[in-house]
GROMACS .gro file of C-alpha atoms in nm:
model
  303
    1UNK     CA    1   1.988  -1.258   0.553
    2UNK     CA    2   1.612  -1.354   0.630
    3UNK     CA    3   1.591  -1.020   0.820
    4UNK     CA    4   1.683  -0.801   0.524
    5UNK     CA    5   1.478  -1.034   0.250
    6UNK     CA    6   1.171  -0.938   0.451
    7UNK     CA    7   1.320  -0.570   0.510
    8UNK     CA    8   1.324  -0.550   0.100
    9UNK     CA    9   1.006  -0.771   0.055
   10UNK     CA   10   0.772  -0.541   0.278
   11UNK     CA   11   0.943  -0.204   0.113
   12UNK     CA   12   0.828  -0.341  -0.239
   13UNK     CA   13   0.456  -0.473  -0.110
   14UNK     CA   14   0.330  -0.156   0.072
   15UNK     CA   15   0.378   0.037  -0.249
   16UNK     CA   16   0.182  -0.195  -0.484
   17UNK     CA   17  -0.080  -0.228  -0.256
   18UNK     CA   18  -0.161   0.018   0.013
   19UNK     CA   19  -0.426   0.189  -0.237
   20UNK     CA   20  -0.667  -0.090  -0.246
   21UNK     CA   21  -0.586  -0.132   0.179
   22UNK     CA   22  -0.696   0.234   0.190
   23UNK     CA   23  -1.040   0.085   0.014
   24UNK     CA   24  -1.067  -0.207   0.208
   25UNK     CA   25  -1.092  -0.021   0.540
   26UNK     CA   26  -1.344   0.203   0.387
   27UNK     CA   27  -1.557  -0.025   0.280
   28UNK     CA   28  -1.521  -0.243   0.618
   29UNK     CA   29  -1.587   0.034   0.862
   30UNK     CA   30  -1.851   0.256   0.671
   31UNK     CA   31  -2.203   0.326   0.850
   32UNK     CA   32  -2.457   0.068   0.712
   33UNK     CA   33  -2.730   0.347   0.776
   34UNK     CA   34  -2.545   0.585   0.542
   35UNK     CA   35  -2.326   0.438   0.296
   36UNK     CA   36  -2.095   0.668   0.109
   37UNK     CA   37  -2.009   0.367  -0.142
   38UNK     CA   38  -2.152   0.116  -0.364
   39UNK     CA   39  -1.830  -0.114  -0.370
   40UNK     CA   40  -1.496  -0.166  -0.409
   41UNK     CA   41  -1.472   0.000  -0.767
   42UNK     CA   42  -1.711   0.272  -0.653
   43UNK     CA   43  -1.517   0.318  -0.311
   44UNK     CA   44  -1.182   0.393  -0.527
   45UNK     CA   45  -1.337   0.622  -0.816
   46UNK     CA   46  -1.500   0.868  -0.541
   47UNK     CA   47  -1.196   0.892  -0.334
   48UNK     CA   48  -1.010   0.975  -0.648
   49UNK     CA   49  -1.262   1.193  -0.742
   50UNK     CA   50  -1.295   1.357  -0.378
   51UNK     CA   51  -0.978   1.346  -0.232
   52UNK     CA   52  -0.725   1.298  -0.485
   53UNK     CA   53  -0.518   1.051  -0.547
   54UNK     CA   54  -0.366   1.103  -0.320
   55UNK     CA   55  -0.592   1.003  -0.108
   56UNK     CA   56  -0.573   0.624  -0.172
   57UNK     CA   57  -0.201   0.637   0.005
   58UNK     CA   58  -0.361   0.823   0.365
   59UNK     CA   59  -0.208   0.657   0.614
   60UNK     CA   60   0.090   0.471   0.412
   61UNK     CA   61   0.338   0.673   0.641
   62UNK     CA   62   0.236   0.383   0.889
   63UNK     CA   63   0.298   0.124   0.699
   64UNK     CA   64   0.634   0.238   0.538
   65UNK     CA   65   0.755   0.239   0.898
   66UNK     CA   66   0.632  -0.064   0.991
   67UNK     CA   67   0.618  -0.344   0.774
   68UNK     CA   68   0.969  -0.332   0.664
   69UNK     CA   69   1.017  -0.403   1.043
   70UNK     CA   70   0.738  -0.675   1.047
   71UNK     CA   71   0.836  -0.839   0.725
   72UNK     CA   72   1.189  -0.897   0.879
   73UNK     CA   73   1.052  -1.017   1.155
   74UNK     CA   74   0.822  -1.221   0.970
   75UNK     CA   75   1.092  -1.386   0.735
   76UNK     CA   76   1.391  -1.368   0.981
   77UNK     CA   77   1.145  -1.548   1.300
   78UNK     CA   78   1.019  -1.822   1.022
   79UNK     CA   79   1.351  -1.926   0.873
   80UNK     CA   80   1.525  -1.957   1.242
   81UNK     CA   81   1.230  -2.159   1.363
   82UNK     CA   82   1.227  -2.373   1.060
   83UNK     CA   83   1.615  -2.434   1.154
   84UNK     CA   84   1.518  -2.523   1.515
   85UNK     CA   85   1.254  -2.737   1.438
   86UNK     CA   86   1.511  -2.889   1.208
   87UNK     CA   87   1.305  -3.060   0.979
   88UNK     CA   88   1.094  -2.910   0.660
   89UNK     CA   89   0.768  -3.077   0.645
   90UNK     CA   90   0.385  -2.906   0.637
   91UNK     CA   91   0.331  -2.880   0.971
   92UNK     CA   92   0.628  -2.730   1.028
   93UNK     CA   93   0.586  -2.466   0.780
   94UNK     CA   94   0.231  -2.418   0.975
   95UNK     CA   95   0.406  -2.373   1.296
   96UNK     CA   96   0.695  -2.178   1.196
   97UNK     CA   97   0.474  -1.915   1.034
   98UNK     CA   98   0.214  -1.922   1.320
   99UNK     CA   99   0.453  -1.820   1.523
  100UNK     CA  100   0.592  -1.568   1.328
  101UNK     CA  101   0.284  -1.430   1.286
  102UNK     CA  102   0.255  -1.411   1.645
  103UNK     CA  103   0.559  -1.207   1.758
  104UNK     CA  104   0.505  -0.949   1.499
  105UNK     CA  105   0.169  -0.848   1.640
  106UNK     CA  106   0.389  -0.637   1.881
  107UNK     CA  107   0.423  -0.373   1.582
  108UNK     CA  108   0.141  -0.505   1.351
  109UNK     CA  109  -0.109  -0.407   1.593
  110UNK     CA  110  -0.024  -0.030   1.700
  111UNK     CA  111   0.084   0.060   1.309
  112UNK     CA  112  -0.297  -0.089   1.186
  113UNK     CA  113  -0.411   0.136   1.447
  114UNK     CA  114  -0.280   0.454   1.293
  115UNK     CA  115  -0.332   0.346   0.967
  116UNK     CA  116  -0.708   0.313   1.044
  117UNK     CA  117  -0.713   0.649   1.214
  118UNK     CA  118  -0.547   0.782   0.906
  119UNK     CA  119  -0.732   0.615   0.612
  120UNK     CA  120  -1.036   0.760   0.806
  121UNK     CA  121  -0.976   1.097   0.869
  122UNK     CA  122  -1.110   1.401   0.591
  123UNK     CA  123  -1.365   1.057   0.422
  124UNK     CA  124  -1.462   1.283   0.146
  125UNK     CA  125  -1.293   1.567   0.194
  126UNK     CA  126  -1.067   1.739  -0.104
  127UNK     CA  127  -0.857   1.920   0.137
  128UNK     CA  128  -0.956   1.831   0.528
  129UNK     CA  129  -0.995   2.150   0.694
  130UNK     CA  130  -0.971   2.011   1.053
  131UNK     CA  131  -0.666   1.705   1.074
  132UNK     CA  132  -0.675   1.548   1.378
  133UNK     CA  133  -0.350   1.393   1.313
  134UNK     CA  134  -0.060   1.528   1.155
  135UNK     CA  135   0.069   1.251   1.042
  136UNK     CA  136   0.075   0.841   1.170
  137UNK     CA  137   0.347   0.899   1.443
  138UNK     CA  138   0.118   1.233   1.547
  139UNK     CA  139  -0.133   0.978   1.576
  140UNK     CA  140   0.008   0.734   1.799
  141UNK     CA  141   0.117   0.985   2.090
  142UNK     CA  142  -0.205   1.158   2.049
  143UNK     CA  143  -0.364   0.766   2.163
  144UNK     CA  144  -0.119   0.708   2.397
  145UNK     CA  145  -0.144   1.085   2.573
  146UNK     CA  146  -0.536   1.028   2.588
  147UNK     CA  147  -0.627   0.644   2.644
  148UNK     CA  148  -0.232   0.484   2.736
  149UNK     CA  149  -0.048   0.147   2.645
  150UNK     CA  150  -0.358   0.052   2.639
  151UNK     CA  151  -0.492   0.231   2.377
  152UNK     CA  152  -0.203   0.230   2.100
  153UNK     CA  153  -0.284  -0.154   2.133
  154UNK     CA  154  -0.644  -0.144   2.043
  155UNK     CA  155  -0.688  -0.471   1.875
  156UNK     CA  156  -0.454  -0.681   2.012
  157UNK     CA  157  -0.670  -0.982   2.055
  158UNK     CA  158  -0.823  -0.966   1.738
  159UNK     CA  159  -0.449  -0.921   1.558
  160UNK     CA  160  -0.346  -1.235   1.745
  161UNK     CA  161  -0.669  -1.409   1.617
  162UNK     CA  162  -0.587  -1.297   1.282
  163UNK     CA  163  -0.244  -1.295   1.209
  164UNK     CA  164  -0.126  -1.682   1.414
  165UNK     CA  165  -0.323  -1.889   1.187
  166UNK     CA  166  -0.289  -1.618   0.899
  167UNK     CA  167   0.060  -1.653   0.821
  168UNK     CA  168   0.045  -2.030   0.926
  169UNK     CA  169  -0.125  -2.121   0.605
  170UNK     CA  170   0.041  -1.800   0.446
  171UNK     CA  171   0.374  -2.010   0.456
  172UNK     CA  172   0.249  -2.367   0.441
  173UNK     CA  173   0.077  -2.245   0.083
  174UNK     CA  174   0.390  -2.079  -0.032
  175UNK     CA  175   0.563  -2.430   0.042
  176UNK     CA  176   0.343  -2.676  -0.108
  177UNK     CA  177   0.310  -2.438  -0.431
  178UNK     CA  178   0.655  -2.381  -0.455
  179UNK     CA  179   0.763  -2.756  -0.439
  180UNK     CA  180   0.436  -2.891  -0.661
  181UNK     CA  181   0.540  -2.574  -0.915
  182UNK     CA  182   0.930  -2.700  -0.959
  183UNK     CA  183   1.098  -2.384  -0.862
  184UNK     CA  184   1.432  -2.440  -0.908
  185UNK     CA  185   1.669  -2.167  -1.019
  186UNK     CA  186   1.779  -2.335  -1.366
  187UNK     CA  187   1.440  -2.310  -1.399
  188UNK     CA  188   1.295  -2.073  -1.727
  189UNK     CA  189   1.005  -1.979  -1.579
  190UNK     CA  190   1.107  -1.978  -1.210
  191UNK     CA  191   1.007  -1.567  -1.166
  192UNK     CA  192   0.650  -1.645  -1.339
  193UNK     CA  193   0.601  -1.993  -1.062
  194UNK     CA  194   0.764  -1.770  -0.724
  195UNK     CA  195   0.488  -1.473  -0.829
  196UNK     CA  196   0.211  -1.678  -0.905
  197UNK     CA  197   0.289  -1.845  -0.591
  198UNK     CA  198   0.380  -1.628  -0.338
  199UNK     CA  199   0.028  -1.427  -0.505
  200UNK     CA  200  -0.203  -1.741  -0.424
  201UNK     CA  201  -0.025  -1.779  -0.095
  202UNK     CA  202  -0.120  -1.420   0.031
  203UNK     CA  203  -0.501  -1.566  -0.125
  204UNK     CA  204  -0.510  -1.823   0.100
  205UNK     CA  205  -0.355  -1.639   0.418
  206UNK     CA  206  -0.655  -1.334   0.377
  207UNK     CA  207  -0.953  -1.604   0.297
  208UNK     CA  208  -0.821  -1.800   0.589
  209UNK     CA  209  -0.883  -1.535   0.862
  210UNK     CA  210  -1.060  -1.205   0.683
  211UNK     CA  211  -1.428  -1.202   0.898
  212UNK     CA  212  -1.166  -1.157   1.177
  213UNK     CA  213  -0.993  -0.892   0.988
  214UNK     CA  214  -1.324  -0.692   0.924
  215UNK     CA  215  -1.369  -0.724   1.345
  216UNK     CA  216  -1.031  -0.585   1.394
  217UNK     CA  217  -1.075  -0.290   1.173
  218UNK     CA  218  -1.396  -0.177   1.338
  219UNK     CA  219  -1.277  -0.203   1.663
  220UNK     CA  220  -0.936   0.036   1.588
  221UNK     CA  221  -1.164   0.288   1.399
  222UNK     CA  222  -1.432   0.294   1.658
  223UNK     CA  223  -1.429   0.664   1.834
  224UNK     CA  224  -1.277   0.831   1.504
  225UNK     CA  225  -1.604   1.028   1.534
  226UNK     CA  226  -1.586   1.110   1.907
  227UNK     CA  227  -1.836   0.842   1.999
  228UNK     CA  228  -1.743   0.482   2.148
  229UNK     CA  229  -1.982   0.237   1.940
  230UNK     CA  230  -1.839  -0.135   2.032
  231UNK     CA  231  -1.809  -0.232   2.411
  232UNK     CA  232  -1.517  -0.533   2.296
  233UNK     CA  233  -1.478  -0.824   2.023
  234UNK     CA  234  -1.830  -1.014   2.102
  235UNK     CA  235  -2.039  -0.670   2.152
  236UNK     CA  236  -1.832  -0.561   1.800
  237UNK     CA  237  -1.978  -0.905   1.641
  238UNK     CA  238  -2.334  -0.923   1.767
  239UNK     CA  239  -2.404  -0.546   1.690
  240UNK     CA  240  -2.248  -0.627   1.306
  241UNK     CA  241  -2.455  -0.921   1.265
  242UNK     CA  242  -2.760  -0.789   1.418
  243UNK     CA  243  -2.729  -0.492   1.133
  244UNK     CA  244  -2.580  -0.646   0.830
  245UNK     CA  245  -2.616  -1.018   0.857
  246UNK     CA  246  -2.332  -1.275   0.814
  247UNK     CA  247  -2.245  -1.099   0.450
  248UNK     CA  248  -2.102  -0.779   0.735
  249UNK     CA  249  -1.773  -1.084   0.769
  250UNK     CA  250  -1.726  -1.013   0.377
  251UNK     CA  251  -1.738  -0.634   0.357
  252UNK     CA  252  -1.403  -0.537   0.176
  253UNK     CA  253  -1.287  -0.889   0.074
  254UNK     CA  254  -1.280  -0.832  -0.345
  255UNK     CA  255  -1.039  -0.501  -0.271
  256UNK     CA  256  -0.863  -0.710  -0.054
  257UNK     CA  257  -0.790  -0.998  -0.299
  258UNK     CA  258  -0.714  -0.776  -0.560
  259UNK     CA  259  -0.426  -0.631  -0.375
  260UNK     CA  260  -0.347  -0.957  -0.201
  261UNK     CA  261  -0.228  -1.096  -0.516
  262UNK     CA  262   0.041  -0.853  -0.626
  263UNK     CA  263   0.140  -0.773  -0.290
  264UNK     CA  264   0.230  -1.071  -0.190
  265UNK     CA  265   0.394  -1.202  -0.545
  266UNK     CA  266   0.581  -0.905  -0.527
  267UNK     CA  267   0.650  -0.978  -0.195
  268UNK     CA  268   0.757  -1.365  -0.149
  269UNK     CA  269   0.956  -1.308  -0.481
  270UNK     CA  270   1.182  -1.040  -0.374
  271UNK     CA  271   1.220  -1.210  -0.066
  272UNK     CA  272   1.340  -1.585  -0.251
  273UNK     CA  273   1.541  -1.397  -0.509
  274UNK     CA  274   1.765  -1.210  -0.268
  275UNK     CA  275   1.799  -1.499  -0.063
  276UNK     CA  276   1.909  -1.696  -0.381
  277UNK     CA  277   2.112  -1.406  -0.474
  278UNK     CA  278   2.299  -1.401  -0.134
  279UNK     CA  279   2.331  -1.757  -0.155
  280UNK     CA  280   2.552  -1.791  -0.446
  281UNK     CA  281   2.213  -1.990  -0.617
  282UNK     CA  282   2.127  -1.738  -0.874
  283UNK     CA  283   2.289  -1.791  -1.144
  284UNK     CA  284   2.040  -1.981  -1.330
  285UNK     CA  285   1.832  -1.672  -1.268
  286UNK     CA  286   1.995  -1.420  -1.512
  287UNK     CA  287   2.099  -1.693  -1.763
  288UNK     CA  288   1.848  -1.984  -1.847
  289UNK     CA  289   2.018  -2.093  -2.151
  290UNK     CA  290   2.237  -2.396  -2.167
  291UNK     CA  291   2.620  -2.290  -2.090
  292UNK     CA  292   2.806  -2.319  -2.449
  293UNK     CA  293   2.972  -2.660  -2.500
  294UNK     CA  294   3.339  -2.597  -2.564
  295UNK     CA  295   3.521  -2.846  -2.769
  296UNK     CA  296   3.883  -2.921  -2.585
  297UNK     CA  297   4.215  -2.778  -2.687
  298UNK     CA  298   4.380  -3.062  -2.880
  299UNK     CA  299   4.744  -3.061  -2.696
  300UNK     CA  300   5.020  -3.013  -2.962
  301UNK     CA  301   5.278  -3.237  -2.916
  302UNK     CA  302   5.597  -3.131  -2.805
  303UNK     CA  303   5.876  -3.171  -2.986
   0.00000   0.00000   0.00000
């Protein structure tokens, strides 16, 4: 059941938020030397304005693949490790999601990839005359025909870096606001407490981890243009810091937050509700009013 909770719960998040991801990666990888945007709010208006809207969802073929996969992994890997470890407790939660975190890098890392390569191509562009990709599968075999295995997993290191500790404090948060919130499915307000928590817990997870985040992106868009800029992860750092200072580890973060927060409500909430559901715990859910007190039958004597 953990495997299709996250199968549901990743479905529901890349459609609330892959148009501020779309910014975020613009805003993360753009040339310091010629910036084509202001800011986050400035980044989305021109590529409405330039590309459509449609060009806030370049790249979400990716995704849509992908994270269904790597949210069942995600939820299904946490909850059997939480069984083996066989007791609930913080650290736990820490470990359990570190290590989800871990084994999904396997997909995590080639999707990002083409959704970089994708969110890049025709910057500006109403209608790109020249696609280099058709679409994010195109991509892919085009990276593996020209650079190998090793090129679909551009990244790696840095998605390992990110995502271990990432969804480490991604789950620990979602536990400790769950349990200090009182979500308990009698509850009223228990919808309300599972967004507002699983929201803040995809908060915590991007703040924890996001100057690695900005690394990773650089690296998997470097050579969009034809031209190898980074030699690796330290060469990637120095030459950012050198340019930009240490504000270069923010670049992106306020898009990034704003779609954390839905994302991940949306998320963590589908994801507890179905299990609930599934469960036979849900009742409370659809009706939050006391059950009717019924007065008892007064047994006629027989006769």
């Amino acid at each position: 059941m953990d495997y299709v909770a996250g199968c549901l719960g990743g479905a529901v998040g890349v459609l609330v938020g892959h148009p501020f991801d779309t910014v975020k990666v613009r805003l993360q990888v753009q040339n310091v030397d010629k910036p084509l945007y202001r800011g986050t709010f400035h980044c989305f208006q021109s590529i409405v304005r330039q590309e459509s809207i449609l060009g806030l969802y370049k790249g979400i073929g990716s995704p849509m693949m992908g994270l269904t996969f790597i949210n069942a992994i995600v939820f299904g890997v946490q909850g059997n490790v939480m069984r083996q470890l066989g007791r609930d407790s913080p650290l736990n939660q820490f470990l359990a999601g570190s290590a989800a975190g871990t084994i999904q890098c396997v997909i995590c890392c080639p999707m990002e990839l083409a959704k970089t390569r994708m969110q890049m191509q025709g910057t500006g562009e109403y209608k790109s005359t020249r696609k280099h990709y058709k679409n994010s599968l195109d991509c892919l075999v085009r990276i593996y025909r020209k650079e190998g295995v090793r090129g679909i997993n551009r990244g790696m290191l840095t998605t390992l870096a990110r995502e271990a500790p990432a969804f480490g404090f991604y789950f620990l948060t979602y536990d400790c606001l769950t349990r200090s919130l009182g979500c308990e499915p009698d509850d009223p307000y228990m919808i309300p407490k599972l967004l507002l928590a699983g929201g803040m817990s995809g908060i915590a997870s991007w703040l924890s981890t996001y100057p690695v985040d900005v690394i990773k992106s650089r690296l998997q868009a470097d050579g969009v243009g034809g031209v190898l800029q980074y030699n690796g992860i330290l060469d990637c750092v120095q030459q950012s810091y050198r340019k930009e200072g240490w504000w270069v580890f923010t670049r992106g973060l306020t898009s990034t937050l704003l779609r954390a927060f839905p994302v991940n409500a949306a998320t963590f909430a589908t994801v507890t509700l179905f299990l609930m559901y599934m469960r036979g715990e849900g009742e409370g859910v659809k009706d939050c009013e006391p059950a009717p007190v019924t007065q008892p039958q007064q047994q006629q004597s027989s006769l």
